[in-house]
PDB file of C-alpha atoms in Angstrom:
ATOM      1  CA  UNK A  17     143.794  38.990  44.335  1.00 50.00           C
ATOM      2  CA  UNK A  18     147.605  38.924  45.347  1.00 58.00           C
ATOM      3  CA  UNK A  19     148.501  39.924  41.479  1.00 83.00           C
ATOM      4  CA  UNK A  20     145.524  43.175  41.280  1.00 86.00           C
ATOM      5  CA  UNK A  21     146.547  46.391  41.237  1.00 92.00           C
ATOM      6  CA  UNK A  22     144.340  49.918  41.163  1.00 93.00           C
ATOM      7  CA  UNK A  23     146.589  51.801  38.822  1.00 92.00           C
ATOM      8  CA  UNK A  24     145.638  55.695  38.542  1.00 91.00           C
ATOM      9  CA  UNK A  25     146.331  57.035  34.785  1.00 89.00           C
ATOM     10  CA  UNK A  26     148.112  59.775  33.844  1.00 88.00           C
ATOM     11  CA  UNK A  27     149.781  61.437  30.924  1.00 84.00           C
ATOM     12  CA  UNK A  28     152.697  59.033  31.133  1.00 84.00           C
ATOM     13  CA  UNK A  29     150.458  56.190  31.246  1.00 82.00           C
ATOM     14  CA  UNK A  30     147.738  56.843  28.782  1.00 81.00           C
ATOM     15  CA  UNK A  31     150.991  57.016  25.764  1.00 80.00           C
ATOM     16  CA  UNK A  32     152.254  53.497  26.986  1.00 78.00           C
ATOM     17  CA  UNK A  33     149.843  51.012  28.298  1.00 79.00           C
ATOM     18  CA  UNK A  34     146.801  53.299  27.021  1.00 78.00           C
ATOM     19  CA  UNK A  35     143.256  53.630  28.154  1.00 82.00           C
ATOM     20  CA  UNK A  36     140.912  50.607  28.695  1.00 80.00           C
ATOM     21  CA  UNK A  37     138.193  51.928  26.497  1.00 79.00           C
ATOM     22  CA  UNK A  38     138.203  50.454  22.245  1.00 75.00           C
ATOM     23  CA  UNK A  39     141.488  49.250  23.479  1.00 76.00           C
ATOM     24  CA  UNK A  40     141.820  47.094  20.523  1.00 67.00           C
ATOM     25  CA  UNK A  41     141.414  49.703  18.284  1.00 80.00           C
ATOM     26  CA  UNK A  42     144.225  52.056  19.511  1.00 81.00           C
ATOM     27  CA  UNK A  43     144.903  53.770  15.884  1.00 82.00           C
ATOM     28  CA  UNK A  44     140.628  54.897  15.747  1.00 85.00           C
ATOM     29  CA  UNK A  45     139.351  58.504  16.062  1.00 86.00           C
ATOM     30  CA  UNK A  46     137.633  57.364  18.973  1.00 85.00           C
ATOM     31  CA  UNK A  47     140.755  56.308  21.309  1.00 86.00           C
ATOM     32  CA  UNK A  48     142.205  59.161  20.013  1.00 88.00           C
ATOM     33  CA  UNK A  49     139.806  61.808  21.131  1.00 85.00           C
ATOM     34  CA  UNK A  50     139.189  59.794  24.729  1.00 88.00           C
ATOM     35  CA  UNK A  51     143.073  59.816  25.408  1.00 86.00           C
ATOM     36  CA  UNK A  52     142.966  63.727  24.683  1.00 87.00           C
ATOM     37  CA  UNK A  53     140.092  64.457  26.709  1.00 87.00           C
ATOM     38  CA  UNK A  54     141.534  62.461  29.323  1.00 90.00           C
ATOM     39  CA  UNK A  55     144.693  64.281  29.133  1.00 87.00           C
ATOM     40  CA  UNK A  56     142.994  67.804  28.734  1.00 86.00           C
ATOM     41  CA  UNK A  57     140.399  66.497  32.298  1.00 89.00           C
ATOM     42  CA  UNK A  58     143.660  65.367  34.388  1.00 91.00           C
ATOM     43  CA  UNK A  59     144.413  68.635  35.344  1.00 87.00           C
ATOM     44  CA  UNK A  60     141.132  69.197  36.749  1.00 90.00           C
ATOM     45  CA  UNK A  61     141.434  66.476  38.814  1.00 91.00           C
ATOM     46  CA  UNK A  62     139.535  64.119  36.883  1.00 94.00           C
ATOM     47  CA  UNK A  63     140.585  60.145  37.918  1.00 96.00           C
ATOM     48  CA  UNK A  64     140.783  57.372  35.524  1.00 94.00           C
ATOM     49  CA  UNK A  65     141.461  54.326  37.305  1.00 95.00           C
ATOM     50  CA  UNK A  66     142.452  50.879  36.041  1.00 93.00           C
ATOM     51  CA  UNK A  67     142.540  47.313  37.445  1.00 93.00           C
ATOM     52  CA  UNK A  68     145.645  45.620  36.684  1.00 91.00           C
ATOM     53  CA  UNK A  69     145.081  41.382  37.116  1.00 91.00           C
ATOM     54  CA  UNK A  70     148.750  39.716  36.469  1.00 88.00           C
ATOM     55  CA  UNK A  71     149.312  42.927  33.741  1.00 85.00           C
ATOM     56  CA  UNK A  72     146.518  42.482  32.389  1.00 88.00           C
ATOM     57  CA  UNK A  73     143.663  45.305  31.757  1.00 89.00           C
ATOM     58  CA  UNK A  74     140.557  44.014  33.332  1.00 91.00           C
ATOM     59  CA  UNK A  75     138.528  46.584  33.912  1.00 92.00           C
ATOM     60  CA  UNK A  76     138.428  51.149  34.915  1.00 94.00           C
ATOM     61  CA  UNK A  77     136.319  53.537  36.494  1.00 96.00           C
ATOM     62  CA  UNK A  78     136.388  56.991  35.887  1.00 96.00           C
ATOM     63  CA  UNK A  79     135.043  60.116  38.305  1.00 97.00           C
ATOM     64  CA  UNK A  80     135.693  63.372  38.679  1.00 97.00           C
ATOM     65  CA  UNK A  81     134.171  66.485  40.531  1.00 97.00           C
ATOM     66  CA  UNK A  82     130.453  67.035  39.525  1.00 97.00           C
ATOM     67  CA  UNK A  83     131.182  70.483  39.122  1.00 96.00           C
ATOM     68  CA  UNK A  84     133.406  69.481  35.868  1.00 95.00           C
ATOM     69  CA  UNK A  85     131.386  66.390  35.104  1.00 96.00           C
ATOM     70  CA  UNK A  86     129.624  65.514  31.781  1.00 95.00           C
ATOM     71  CA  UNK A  87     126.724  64.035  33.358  1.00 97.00           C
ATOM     72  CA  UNK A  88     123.630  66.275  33.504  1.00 98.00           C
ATOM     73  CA  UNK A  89     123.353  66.596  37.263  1.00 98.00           C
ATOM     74  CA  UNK A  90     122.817  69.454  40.217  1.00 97.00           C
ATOM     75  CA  UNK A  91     125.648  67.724  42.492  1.00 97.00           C
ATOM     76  CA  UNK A  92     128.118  70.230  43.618  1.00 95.00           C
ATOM     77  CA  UNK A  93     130.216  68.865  46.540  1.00 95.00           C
ATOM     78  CA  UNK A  94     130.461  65.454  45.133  1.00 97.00           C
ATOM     79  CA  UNK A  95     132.107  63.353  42.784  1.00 98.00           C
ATOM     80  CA  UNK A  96     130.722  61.727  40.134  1.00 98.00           C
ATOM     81  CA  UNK A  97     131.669  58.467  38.188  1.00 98.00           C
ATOM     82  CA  UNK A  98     131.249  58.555  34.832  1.00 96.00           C
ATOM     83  CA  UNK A  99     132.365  55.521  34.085  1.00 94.00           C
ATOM     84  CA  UNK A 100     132.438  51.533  35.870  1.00 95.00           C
ATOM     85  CA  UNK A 101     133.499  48.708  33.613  1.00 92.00           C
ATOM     86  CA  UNK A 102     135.101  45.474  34.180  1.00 92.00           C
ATOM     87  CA  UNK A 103     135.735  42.796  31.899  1.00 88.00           C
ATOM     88  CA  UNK A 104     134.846  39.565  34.615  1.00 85.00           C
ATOM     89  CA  UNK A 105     132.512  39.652  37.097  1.00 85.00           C
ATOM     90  CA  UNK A 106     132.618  38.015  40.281  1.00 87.00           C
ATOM     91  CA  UNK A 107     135.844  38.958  41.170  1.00 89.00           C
ATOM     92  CA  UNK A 108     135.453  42.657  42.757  1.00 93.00           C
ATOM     93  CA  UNK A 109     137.071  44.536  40.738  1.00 94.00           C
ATOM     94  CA  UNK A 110     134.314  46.254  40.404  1.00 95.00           C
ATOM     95  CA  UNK A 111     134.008  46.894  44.257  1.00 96.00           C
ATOM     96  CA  UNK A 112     137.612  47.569  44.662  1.00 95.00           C
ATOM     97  CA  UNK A 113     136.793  50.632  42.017  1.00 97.00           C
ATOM     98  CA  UNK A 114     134.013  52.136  43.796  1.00 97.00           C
ATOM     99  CA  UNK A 115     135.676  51.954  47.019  1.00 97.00           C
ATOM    100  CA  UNK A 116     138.856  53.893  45.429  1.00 97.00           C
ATOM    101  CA  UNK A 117     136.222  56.482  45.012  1.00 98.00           C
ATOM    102  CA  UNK A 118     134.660  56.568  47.853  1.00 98.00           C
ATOM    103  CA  UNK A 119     137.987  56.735  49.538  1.00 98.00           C
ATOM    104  CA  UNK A 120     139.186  59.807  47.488  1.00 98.00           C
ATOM    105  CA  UNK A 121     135.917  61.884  48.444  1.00 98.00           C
ATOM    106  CA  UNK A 122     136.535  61.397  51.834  1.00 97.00           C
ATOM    107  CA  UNK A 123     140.104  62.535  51.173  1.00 97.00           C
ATOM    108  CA  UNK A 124     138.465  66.110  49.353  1.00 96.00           C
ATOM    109  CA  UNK A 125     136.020  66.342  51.841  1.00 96.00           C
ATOM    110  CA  UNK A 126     133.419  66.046  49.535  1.00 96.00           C
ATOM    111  CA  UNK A 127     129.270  65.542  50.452  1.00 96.00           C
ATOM    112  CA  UNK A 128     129.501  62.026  48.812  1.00 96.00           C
ATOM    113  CA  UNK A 129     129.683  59.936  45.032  1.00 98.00           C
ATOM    114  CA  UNK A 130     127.140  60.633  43.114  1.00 98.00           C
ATOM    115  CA  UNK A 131     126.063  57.710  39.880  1.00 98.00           C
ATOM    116  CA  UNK A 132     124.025  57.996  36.851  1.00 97.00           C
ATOM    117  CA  UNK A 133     123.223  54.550  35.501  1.00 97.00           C
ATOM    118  CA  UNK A 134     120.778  53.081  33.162  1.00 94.00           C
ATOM    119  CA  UNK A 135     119.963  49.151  32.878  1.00 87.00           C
ATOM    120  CA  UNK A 136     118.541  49.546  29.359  1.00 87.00           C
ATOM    121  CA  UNK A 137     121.684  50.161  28.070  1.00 85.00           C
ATOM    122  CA  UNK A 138     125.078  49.211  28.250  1.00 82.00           C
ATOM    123  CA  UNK A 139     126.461  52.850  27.374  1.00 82.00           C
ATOM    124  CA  UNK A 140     125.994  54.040  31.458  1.00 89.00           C
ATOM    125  CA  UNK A 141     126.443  51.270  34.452  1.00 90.00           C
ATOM    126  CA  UNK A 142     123.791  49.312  35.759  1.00 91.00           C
ATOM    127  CA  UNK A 143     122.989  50.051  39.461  1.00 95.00           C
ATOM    128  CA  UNK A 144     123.123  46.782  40.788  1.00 95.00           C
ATOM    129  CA  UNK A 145     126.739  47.214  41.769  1.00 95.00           C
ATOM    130  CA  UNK A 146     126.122  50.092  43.206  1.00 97.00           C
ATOM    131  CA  UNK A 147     123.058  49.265  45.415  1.00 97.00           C
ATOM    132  CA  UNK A 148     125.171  45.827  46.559  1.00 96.00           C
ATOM    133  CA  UNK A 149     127.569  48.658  47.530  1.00 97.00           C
ATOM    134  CA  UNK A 150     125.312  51.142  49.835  1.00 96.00           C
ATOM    135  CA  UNK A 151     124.647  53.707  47.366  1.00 98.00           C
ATOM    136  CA  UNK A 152     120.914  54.835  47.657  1.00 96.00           C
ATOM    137  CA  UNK A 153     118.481  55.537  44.845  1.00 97.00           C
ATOM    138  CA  UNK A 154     117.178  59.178  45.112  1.00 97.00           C
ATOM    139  CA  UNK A 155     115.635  60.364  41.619  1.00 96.00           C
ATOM    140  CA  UNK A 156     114.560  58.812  37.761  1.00 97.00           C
ATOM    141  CA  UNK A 157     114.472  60.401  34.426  1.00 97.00           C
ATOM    142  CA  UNK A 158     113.193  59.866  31.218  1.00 96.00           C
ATOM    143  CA  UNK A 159     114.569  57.325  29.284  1.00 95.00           C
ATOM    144  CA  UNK A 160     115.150  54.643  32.127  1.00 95.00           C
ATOM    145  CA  UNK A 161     117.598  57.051  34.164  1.00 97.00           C
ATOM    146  CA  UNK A 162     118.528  56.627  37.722  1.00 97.00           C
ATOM    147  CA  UNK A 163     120.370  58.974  40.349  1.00 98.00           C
ATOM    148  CA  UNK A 164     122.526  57.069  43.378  1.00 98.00           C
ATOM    149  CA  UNK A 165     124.178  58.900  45.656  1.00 97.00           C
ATOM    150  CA  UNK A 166     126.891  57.469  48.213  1.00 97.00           C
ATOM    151  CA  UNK A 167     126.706  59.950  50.955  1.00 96.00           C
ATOM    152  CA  UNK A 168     129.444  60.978  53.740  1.00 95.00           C
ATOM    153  CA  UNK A 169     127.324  62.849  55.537  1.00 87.00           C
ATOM    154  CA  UNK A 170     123.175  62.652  56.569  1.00 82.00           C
ATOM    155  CA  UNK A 171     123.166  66.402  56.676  1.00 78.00           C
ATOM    156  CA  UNK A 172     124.026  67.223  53.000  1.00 75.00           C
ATOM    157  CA  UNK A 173     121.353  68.467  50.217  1.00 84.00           C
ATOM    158  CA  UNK A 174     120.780  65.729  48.203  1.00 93.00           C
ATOM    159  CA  UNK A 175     121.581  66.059  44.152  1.00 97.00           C
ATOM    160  CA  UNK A 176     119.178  66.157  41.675  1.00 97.00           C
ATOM    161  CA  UNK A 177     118.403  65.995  37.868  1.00 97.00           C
ATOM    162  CA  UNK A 178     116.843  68.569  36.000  1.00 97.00           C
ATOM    163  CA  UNK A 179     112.845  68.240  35.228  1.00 95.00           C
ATOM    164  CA  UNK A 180     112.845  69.961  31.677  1.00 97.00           C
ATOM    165  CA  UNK A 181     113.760  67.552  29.485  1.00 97.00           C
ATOM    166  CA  UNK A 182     111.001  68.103  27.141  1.00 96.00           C
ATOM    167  CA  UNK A 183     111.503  71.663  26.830  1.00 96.00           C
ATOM    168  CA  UNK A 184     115.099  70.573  26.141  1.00 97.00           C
ATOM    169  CA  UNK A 185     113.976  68.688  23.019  1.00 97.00           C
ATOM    170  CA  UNK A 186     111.977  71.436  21.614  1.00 95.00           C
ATOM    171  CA  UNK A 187     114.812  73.910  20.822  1.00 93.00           C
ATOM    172  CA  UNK A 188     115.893  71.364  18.232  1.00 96.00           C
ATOM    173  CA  UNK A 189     113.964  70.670  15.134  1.00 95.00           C
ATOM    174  CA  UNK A 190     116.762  69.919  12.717  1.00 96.00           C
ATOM    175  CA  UNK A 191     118.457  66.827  12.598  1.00 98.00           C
ATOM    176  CA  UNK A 192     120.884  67.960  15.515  1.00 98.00           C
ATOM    177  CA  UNK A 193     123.987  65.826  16.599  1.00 98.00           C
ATOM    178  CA  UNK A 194     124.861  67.131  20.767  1.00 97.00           C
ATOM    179  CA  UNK A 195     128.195  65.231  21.760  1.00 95.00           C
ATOM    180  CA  UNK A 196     131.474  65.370  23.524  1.00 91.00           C
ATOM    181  CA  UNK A 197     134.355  63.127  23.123  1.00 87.00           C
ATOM    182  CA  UNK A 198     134.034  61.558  26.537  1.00 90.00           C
ATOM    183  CA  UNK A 199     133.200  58.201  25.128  1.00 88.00           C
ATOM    184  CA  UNK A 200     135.611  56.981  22.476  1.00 89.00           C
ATOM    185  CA  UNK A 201     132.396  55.336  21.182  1.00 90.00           C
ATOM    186  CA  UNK A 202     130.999  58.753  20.376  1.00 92.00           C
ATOM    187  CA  UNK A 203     132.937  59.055  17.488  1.00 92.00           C
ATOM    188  CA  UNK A 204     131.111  56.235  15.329  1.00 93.00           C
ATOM    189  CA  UNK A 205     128.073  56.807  16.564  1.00 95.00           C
ATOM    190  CA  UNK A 206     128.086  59.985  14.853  1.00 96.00           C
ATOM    191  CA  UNK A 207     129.151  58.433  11.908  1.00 96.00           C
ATOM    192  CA  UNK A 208     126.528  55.517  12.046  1.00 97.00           C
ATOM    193  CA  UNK A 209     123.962  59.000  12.338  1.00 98.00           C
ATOM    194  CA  UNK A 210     125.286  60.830   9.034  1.00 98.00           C
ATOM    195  CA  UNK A 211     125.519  57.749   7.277  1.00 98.00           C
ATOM    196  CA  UNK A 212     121.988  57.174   7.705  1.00 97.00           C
ATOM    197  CA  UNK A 213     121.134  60.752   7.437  1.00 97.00           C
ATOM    198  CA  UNK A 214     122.511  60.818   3.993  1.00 97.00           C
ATOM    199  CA  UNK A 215     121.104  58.508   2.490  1.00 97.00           C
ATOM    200  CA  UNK A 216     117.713  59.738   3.244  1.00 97.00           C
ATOM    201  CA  UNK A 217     119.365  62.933   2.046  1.00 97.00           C
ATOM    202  CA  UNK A 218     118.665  64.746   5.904  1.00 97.00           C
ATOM    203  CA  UNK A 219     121.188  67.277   7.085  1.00 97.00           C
ATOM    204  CA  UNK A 220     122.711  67.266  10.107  1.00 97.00           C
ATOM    205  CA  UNK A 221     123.769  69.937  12.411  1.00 97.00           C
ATOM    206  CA  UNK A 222     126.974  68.692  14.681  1.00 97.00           C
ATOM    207  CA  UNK A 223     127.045  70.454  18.266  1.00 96.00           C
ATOM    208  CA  UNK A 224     130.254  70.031  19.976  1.00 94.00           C
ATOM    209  CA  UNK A 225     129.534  70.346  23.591  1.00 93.00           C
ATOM    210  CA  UNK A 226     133.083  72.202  24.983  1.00 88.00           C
ATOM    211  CA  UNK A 227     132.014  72.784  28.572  1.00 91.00           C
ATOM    212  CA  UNK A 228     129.871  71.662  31.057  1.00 94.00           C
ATOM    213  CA  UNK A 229     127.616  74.850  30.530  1.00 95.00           C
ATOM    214  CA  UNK A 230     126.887  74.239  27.438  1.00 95.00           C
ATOM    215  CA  UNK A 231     126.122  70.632  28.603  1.00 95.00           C
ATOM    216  CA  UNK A 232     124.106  71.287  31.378  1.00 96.00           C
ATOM    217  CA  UNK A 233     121.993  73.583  29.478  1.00 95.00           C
ATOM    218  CA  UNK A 234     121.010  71.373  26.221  1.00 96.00           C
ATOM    219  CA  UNK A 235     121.354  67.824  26.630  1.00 97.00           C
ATOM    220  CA  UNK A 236     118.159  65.982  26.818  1.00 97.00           C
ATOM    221  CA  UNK A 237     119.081  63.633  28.811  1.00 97.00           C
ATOM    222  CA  UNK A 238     121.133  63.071  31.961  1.00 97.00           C
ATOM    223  CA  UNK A 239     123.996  60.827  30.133  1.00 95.00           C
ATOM    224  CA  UNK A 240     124.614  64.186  28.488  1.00 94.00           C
ATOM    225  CA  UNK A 241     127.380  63.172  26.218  1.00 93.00           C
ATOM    226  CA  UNK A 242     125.782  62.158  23.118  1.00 96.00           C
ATOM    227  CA  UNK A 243     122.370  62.884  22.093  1.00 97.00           C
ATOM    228  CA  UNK A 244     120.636  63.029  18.496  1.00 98.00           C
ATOM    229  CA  UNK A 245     117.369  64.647  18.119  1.00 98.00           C
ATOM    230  CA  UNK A 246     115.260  65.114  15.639  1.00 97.00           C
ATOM    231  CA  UNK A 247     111.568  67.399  14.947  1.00 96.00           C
ATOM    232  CA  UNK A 248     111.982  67.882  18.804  1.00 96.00           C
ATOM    233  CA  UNK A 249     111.957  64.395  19.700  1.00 96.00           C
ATOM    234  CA  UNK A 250     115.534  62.187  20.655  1.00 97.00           C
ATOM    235  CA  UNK A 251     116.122  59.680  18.362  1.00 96.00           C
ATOM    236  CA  UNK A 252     119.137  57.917  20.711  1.00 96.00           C
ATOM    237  CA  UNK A 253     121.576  58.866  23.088  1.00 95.00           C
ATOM    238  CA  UNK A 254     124.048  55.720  21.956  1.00 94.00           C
ATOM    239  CA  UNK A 255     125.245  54.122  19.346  1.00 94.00           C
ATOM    240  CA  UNK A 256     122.989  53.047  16.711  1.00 96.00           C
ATOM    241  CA  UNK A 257     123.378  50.977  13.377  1.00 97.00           C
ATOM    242  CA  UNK A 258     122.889  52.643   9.703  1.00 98.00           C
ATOM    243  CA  UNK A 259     120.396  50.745   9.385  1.00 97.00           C
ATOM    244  CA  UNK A 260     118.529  51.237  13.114  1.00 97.00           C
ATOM    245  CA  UNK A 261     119.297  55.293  12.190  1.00 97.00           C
ATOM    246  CA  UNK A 262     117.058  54.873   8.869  1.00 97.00           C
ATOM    247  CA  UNK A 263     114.282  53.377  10.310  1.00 96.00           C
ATOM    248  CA  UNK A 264     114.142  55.744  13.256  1.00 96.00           C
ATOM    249  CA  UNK A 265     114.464  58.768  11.377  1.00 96.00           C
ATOM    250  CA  UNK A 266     111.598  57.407   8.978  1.00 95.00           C
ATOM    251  CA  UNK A 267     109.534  56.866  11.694  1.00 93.00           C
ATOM    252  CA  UNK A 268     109.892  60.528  12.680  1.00 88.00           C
ATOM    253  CA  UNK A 269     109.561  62.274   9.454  1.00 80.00           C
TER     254      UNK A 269
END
């Protein structure tokens, strides 16, 4: 581990070596919205942290404070990671990450870390990692959700996910696209959803969600970053194929 480095990202960083996420596609609307809303979420104190192995990009995690997260959760006083991916296993780089987190809430004085992840899916972490690592499992949601919490005191109130999820779905019975640029993956899965919308000539409705109110308020689920519903039920919150988008949106019609 004598040639691994935690690197923290910033403005300076993100227009050289770049962000770990669709890396290999550095000229795509999708790296190019992530480094923006990157740079826009530094100033808020937002951390994007990357594991260097002999200067080598191996793997990131990315937190910030919960009250400017985009993950639908009551968790003021903590951080929250968005993000925890490493390219090997086995290693702990993935340890090393949550640890720099841990160690930068104590710095803030904050209640504790707070995790969304989701083993169904490869679109939110698993909470395996986190579990080896003494976060606790507190609270599920639909769609195969979990809530951890790491916390730095046995005295704080606990966070918590919303319980109207349903009545969530029911404002929307147009083919309705929620999203925010958070994941550079966002940006084909929308197109994946028109192109499939089209050509069983269904119109979509695009929802750019610009703040965490707005977030809070309509996503359907607690990954809150990408959501497509349809006659007030969700038809994914990640990427889908053309042809997976067809056959869902037949089933629901």
């Amino acid at each position: 581990m004598c040639n691994v480095e935690l690197v923290e990202c910033n403005n300076e960083f993100l227009e050289g070596t770049g962000s770990f996420c669709l890396r290999s596609k550095k000229k795509s609307s999708g790296y190019l919205n992530k480094n923006k809303w990157l740079n826009n979420r530094f100033e808020e104190g937002l951390k994007y942290v990357q594991v260097i192995d002999n200067k080598k990009q191996v793997g990131f995690i990315e937190y910030t404070e919960a009250e400017n997260s985009s993950r639908v959760v009551y968790a003021d006083g903590y951080l929250v990671i968005h993000c925890l991916w490493v390219s090997t296993v086995g290693k702990g780089y993935g340890t090393r990450l949550i640890n720099k987190c841990i160690e930068d809430a104590k710095k803030l004085a904050k209640k504790g870390v707070v995790v969304i992840t989701n083993s169904k899916t490869s679109w939110a972490p698993s909470k395996e990692i986190f579990l080896k690592n003494d976060f606790q499992l507190i609270d599920t949601a639909p769609y195969d959700f979990e809530l951890l919490i790491y916390p730095l005191s046995n005295e704080v109130e606990q966070p918590y996910f919303p319980n109207d999820w349903e009545d969530r779905l029911k404002k929307f019975n147009d083919l309705t696209i929620l999203r925010s640029f958070q994941c550079p993956y966002v940006e084909i899965a929308t197109e994946n959803i028109i192109a499939g919308a089209n050509k069983l000539n269904i119109q979509v409705q695009l929802v750019d969600l610009k703040d965490r109110e707005k977030l809070m308020a309509l996503s359907p689920t607690p990954y809150g970053i990408f959501s497509v519903i349809y006659k007030g039920q969700l038809l994914t919150f990640h990427r889908l194929t053309v042809h997976s988008v067809i056959k869902k949106l037949k089933e629901l019609s």
